[in-house]
Structures are given as C-alpha cells and as structure tokens.
PDB file of C-alpha atoms in Angstrom:
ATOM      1  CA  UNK A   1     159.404  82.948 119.713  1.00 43.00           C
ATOM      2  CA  UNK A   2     158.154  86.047 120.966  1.00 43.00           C
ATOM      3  CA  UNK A   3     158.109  89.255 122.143  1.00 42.00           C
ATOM      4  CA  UNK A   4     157.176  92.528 124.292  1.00 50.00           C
ATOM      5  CA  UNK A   5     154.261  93.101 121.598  1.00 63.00           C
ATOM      6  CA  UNK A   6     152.515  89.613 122.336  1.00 73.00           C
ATOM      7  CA  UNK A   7     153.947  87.905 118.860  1.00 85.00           C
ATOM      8  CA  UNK A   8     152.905  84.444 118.411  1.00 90.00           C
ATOM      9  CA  UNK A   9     154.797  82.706 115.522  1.00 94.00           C
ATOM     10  CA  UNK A  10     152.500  79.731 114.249  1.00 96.00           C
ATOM     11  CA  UNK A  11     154.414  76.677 114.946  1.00 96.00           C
ATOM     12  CA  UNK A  12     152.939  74.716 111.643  1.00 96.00           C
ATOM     13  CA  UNK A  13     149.767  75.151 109.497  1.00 95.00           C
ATOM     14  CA  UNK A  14     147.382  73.559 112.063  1.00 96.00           C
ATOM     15  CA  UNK A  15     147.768  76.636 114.174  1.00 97.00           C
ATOM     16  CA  UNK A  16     146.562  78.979 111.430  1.00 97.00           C
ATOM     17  CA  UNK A  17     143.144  78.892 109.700  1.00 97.00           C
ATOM     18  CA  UNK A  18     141.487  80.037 106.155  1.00 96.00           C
ATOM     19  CA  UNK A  19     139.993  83.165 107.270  1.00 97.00           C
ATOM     20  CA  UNK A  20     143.145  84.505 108.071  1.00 96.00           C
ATOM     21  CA  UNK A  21     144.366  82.789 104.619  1.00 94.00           C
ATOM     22  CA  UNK A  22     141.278  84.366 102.852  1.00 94.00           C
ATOM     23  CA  UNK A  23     142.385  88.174 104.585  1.00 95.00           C
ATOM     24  CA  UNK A  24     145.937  87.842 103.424  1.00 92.00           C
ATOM     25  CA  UNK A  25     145.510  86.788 100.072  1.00 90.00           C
ATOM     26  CA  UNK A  26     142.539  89.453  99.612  1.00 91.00           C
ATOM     27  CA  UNK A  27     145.391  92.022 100.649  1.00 91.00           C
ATOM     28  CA  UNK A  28     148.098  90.195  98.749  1.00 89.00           C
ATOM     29  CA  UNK A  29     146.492  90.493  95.381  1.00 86.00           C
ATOM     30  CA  UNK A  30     145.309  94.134  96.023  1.00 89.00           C
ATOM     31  CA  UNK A  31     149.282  94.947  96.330  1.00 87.00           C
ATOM     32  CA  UNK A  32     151.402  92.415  94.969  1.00 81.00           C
ATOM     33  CA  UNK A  33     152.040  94.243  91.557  1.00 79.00           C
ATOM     34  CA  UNK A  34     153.127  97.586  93.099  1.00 75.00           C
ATOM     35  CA  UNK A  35     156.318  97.934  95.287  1.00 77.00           C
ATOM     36  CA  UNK A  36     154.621  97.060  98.258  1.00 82.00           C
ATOM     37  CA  UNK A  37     156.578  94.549  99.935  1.00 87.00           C
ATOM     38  CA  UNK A  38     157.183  96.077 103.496  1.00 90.00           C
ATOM     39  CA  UNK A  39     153.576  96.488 103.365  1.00 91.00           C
ATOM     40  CA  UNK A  40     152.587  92.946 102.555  1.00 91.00           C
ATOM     41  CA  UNK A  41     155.233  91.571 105.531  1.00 92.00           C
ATOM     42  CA  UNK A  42     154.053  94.050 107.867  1.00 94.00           C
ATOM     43  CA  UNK A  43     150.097  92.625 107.223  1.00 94.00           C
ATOM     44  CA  UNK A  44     151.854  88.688 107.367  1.00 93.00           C
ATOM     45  CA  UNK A  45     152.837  89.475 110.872  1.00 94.00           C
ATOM     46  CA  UNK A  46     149.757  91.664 111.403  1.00 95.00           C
ATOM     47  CA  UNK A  47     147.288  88.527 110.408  1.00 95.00           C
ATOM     48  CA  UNK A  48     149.400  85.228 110.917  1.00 95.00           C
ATOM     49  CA  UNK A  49     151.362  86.166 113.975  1.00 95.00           C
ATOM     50  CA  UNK A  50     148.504  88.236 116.124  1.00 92.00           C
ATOM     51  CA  UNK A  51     150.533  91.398 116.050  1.00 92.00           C
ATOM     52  CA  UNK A  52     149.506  95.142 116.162  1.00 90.00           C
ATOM     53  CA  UNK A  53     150.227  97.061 113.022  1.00 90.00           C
ATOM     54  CA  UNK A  54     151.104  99.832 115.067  1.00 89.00           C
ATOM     55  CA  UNK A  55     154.046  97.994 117.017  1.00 90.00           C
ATOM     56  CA  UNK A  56     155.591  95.942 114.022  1.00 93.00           C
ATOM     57  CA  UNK A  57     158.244  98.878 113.670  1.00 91.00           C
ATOM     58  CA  UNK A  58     159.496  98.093 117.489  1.00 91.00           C
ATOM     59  CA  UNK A  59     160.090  94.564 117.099  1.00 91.00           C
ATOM     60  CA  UNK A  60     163.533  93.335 116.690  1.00 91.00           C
ATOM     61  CA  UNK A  61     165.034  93.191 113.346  1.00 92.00           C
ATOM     62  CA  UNK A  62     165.866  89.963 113.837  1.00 92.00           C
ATOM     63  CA  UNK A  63     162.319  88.678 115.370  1.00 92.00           C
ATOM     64  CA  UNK A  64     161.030  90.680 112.128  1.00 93.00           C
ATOM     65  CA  UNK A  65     163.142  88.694 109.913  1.00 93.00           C
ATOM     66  CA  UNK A  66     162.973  85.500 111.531  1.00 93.00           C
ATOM     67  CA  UNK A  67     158.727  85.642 111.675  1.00 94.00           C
ATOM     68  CA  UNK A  68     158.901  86.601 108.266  1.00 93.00           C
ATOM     69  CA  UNK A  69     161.223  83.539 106.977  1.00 91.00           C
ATOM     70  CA  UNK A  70     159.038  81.350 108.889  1.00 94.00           C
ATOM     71  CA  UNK A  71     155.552  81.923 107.924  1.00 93.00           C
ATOM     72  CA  UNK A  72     155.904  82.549 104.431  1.00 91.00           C
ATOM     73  CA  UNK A  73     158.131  79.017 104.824  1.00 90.00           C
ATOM     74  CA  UNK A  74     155.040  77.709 106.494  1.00 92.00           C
ATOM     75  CA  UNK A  75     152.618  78.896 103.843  1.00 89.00           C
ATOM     76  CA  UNK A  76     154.893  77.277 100.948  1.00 86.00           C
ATOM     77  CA  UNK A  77     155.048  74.068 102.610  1.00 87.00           C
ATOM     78  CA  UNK A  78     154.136  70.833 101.600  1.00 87.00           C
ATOM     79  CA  UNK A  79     150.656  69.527 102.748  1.00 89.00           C
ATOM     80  CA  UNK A  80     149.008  66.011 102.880  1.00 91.00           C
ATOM     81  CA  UNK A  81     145.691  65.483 102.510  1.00 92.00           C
ATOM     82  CA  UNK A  82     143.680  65.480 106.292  1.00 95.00           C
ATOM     83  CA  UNK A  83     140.823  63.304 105.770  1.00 94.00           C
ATOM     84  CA  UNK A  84     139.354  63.996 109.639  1.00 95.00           C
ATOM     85  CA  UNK A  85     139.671  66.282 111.727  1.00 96.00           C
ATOM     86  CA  UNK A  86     138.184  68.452 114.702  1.00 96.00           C
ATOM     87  CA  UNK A  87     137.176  72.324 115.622  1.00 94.00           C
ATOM     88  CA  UNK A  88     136.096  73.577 118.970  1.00 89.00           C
ATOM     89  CA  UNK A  89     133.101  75.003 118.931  1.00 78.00           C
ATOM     90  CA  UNK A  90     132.122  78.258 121.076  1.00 76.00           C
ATOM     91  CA  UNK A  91     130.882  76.300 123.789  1.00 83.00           C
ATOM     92  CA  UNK A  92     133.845  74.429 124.037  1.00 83.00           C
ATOM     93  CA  UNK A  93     132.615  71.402 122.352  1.00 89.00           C
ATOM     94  CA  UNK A  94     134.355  69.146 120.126  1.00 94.00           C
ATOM     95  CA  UNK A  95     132.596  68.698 116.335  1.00 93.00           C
ATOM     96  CA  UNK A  96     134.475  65.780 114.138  1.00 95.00           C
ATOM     97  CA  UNK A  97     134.592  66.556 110.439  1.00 96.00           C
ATOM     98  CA  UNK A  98     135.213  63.818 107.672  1.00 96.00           C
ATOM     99  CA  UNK A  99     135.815  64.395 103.944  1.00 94.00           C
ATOM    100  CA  UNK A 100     133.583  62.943 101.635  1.00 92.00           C
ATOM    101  CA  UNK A 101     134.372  59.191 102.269  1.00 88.00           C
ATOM    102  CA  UNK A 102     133.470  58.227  98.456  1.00 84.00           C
ATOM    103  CA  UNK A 103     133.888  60.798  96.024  1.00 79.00           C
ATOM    104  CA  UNK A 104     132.603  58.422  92.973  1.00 76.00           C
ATOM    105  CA  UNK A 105     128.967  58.719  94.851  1.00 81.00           C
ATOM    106  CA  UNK A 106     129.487  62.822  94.684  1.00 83.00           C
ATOM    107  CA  UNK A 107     125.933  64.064  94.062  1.00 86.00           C
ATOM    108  CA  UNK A 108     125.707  66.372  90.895  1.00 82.00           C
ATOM    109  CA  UNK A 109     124.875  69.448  93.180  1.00 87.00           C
ATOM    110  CA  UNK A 110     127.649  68.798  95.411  1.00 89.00           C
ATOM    111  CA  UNK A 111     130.076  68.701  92.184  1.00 83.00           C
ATOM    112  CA  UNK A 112     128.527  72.065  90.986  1.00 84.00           C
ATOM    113  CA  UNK A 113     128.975  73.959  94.349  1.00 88.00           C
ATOM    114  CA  UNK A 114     132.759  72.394  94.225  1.00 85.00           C
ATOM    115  CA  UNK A 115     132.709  73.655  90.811  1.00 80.00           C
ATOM    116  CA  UNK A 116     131.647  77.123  91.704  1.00 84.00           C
ATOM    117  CA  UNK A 117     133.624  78.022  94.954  1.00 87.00           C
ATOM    118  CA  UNK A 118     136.852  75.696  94.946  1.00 78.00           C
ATOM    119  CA  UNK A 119     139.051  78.667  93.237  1.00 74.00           C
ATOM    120  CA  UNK A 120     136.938  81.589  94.834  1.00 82.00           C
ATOM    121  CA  UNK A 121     139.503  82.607  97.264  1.00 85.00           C
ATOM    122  CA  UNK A 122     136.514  84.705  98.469  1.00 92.00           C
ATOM    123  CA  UNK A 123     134.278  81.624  99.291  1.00 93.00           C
ATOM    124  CA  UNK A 124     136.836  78.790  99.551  1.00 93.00           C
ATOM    125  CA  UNK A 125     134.991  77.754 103.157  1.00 95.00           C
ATOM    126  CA  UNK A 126     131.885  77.069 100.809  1.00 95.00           C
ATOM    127  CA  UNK A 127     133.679  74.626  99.405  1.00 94.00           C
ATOM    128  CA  UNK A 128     135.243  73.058 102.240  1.00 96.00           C
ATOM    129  CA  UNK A 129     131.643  73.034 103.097  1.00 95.00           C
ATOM    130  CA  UNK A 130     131.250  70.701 100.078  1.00 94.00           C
ATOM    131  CA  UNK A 131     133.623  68.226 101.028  1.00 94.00           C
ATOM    132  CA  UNK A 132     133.932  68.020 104.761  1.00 96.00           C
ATOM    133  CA  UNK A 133     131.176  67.891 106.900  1.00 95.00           C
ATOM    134  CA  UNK A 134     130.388  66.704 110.498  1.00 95.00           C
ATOM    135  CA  UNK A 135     130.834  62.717 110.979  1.00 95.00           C
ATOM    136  CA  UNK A 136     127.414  61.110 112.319  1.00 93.00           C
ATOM    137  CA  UNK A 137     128.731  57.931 112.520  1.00 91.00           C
ATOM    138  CA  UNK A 138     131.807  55.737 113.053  1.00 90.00           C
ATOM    139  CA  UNK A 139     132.291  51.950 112.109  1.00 87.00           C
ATOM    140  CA  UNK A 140     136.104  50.734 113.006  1.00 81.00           C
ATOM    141  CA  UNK A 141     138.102  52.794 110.727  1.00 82.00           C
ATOM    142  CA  UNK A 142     134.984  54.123 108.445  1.00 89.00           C
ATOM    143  CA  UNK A 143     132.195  56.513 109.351  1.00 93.00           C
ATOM    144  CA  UNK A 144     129.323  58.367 107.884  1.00 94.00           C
ATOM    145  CA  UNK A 145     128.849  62.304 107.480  1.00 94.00           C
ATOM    146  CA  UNK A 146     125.669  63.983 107.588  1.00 94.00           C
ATOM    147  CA  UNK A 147     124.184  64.775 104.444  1.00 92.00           C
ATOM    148  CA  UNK A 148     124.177  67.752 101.554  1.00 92.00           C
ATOM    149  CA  UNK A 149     121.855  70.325 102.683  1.00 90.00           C
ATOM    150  CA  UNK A 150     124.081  73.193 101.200  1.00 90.00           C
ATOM    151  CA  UNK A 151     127.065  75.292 101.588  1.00 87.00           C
ATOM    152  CA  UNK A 152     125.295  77.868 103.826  1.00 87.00           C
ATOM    153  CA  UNK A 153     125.120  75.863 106.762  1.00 87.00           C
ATOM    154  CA  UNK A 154     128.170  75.457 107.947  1.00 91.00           C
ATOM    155  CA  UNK A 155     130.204  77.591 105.550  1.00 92.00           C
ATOM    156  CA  UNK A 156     130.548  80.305 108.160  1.00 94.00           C
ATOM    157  CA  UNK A 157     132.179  77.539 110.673  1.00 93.00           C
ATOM    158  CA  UNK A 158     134.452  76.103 107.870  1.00 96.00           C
ATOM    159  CA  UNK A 159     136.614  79.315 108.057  1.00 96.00           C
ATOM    160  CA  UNK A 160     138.225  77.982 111.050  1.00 96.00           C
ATOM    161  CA  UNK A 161     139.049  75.165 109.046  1.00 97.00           C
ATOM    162  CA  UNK A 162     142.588  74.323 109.655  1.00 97.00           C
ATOM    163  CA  UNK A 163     145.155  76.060 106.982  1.00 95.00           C
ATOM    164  CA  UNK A 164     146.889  72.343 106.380  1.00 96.00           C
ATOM    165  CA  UNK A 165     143.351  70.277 106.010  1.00 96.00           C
ATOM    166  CA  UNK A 166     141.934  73.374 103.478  1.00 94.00           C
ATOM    167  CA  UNK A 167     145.785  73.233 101.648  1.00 90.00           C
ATOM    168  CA  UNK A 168     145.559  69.560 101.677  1.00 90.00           C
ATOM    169  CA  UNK A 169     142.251  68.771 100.403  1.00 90.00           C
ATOM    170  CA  UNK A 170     143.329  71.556  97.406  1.00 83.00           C
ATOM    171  CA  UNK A 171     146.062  69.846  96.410  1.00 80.00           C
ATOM    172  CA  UNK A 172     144.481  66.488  96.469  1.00 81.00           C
ATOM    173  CA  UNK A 173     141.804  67.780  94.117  1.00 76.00           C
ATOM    174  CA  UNK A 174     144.248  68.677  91.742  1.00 71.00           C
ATOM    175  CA  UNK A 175     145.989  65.524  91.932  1.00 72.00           C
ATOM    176  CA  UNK A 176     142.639  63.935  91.711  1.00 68.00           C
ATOM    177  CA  UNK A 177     141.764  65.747  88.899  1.00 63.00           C
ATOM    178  CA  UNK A 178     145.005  65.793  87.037  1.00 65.00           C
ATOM    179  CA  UNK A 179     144.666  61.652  86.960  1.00 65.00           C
ATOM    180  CA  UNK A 180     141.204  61.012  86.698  1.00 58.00           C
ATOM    181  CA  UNK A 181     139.679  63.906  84.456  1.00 53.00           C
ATOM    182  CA  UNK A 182     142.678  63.499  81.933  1.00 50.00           C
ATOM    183  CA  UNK A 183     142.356  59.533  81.429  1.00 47.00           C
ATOM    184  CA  UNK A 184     139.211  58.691  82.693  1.00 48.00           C
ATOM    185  CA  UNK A 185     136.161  61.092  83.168  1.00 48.00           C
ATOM    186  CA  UNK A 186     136.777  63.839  80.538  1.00 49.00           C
ATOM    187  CA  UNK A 187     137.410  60.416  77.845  1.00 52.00           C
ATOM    188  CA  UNK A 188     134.145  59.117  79.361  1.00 47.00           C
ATOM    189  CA  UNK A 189     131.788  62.099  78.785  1.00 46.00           C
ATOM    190  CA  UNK A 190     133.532  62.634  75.302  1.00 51.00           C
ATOM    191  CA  UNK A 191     132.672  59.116  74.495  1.00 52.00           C
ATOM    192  CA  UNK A 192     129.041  59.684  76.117  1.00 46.00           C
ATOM    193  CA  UNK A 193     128.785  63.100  74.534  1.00 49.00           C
ATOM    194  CA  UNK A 194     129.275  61.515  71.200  1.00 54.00           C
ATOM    195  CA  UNK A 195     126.718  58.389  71.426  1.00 49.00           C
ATOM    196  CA  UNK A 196     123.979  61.173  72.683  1.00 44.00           C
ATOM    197  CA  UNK A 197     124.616  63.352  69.867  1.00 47.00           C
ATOM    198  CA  UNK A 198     123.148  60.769  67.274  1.00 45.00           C
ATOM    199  CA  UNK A 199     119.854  60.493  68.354  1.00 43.00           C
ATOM    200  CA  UNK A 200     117.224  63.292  67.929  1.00 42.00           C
ATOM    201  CA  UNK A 201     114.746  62.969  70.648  1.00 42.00           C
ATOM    202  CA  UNK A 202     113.821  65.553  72.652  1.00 43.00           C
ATOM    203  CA  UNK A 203     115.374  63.598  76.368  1.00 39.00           C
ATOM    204  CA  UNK A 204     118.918  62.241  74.349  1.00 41.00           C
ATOM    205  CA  UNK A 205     119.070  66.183  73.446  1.00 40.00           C
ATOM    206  CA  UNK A 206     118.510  67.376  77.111  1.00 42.00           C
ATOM    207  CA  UNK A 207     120.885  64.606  78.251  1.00 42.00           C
ATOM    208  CA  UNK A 208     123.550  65.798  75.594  1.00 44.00           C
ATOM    209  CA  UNK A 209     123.805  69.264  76.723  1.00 50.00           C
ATOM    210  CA  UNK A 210     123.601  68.151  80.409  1.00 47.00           C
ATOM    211  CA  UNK A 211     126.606  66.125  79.427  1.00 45.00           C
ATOM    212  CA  UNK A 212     128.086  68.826  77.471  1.00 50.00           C
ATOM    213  CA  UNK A 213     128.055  71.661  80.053  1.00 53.00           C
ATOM    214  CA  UNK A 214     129.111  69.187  82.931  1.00 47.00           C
ATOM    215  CA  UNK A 215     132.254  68.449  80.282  1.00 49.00           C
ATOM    216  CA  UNK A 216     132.523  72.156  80.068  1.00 54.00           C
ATOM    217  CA  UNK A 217     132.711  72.315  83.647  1.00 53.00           C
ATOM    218  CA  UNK A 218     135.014  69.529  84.419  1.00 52.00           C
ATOM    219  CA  UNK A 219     137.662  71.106  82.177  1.00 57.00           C
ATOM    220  CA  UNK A 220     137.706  74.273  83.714  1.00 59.00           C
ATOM    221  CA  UNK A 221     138.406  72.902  86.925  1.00 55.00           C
ATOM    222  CA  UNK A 222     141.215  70.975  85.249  1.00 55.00           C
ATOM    223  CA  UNK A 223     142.803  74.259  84.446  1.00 58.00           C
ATOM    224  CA  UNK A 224     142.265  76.071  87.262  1.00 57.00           C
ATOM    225  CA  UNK A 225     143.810  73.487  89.182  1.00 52.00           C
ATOM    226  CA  UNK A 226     146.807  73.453  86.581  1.00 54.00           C
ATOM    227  CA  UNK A 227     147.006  76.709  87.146  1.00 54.00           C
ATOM    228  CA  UNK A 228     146.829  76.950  90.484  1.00 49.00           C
ATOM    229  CA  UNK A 229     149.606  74.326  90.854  1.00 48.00           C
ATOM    230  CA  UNK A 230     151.796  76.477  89.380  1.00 46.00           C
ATOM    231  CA  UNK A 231     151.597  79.114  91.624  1.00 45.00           C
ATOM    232  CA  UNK A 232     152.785  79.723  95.030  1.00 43.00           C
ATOM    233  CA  UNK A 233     150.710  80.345  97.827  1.00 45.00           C
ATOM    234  CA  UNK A 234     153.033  83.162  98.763  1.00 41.00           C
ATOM    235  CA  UNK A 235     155.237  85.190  96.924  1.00 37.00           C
ATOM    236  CA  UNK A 236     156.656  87.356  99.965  1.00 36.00           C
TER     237      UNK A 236
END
C-alpha cells in the first residue's frame, strides 16, 4: 500500500524494529491520558510507516484508516519466540544472533542486568543485549554465542533488533517466569532462604541475604511480567 507521500505500511513485525517501538511508546505514554488520539495516529504513521508529519493530512482517508487498522493490528499481534536471527550491519555484512542457548547456566550478572532493563522501555535493547548475542559457533542444529562482557557493547546495535524477536523473547520470559518462578525457583530460594537463616556465621549470613535480595528480585520480575501481560502493546 502506498502513496504520493512515500508511505510504506510494514507488512509484519520483522519489518519494524525496537527503536521505533522505544519512540512510540515514549510518545504514547506522554499522551495517552489526555484526548490525544489524532495525535498519537498521526506519530504511528509518522514512526512505523516512514511518513512526514507534515503530509499525513493529504493522505487518503481511506489509506489513513487502513495504515492505522493495520499497524496497531500488527503491534497487538501474537508473537513466537525467535531464537536466531540476523541484522545487516553498515557495511553490508551479515551478523547471526542466538538467544541464550541454556538459560539454567544464566550467570548471576547476566540475571541482574535482565533484572534491571527487561521492563525499562527506555533501555529494553540492554536487555536484548542480555539474552541475544552474536553466534561464534555452530554444531548441526546447536551453536555457541560469544560471551557476557556487558550490555554496552552491543546495546546500541540491538535497537535494530527485529520488533517480533524483541516481542517474542518478552513474552517467553513471562511464560518462563510465570511456570518456573511460581513452582520451582521462588519455592527453591524460600526453602534455601530458610535452611540459611539457622545458622549464625558470618558466610551463611552473607549467603542469606544474597539469597534474600535475589528472591526479592525474582518476584518483582514476576509481577512486572504479570503486569505487563495484561496490557496491550497498543491502545490506539
């Protein structure tokens, strides 16, 4: 679909990425408690769709409408979780990101940076960082990614993550989370919590507010992603 003002309606989320996500919702939550909803569209079809603010007004009611319907459809959508996938760089090369291929061997500073940036719309690519990262090695249908040296290093380049992998991966956490943290991890560090806090030495007391404040953590997460499940990623 397009028009004389160069629109380009995103087909699916592959053809949309999180910085543009990240602008939208920055404006979105700026303006979605006054009456601003021509606003908001006019910025959907300004960020998603490539099109000048100033020429919005001389599209086609119906291309309006119809661009409108179809990326806030898009942004509401269903997503899987993308375990690999690829981004150009500027050169033109081709860089192969995997997710973290066994999240039970997640390093305790790779959980806290999860922990920090996962619902900070702000730095969500510093979590992608967290979790996908380039692949340095393929055997069959496994591989290898390189390993943790921070979010900073590739944060910047995760913002051209693709909007269904960054979608995906969110949702799978919250699945994740919902099913293991409930039954399984929160029980565990209860249960680990509670054998700690009978001893008096001065390493079972270190190790018991460790455990404590990684609990605390855990359980935030599990609400932010209940919470975040709940809401839509658009309400336009």
């Amino acid at each position: 679909m397009t028009d004389d003002f160069n629109i380009t309606i995103p087909k699916t989320l592959r053809d949309l990425n999180v910085a543009q996500w990240q602008k939208y919702l920055t404006i979105y939550e700026k303006n979605k408690d006054a009456d601003n909803t021509d606003f908001l569209e006019k910025k959907m079809l300004e960020i998603f769709c490539g099109v000048s603010l100033n020429n919005i007004d001389e599209l086609g009611l119906n291309v309006f409408d119809d661009a409108i319907s179809h990326v806030a459809g898009l942004l509401n959508s269903n997503v899987d979780l993308v375990p690999k996938f690829d981004l150009k760089g500027t050169d033109g090369s081709v860089v192969h990101f995997g997710m973290i291929p066994n999240l039970d061997k997640m390093s305790y500073g790779e959980f806290l940076d999860l922990d920090k940036y996962m619902f900070d719309e702000e730095n969500f690519h510093k979590a992608l960082a967290v979790i996908y990262r380039p692949i340095k090695h393929y055997n069959k249908d496994k591989y290898l990614i390189h390993d943790y040296q921070g979010t900073e290093l590739l944060s910047e380049v995760m913002k051209d993550t693709p909007l269904d992998v960054a979608l995906g991966v969110r949702v799978f956490f919250w699945r994740l989370a919902t099913k293991l943290g409930n039954y399984t991890m929160v029980s565990t560090l209860k249960e680990l919590q509670k054998t700690q806090g009978g001893r008096e030495d001065k390493h079972s007391l270190k190790s018991g507010e460790t455990i404590k404040q990684y609990l605390l953590s855990l359980e935030k997460m599990l609400a932010e992603l209940e919470k975040l499940q709940s809401t839509p990623f658009t309400n336009v």
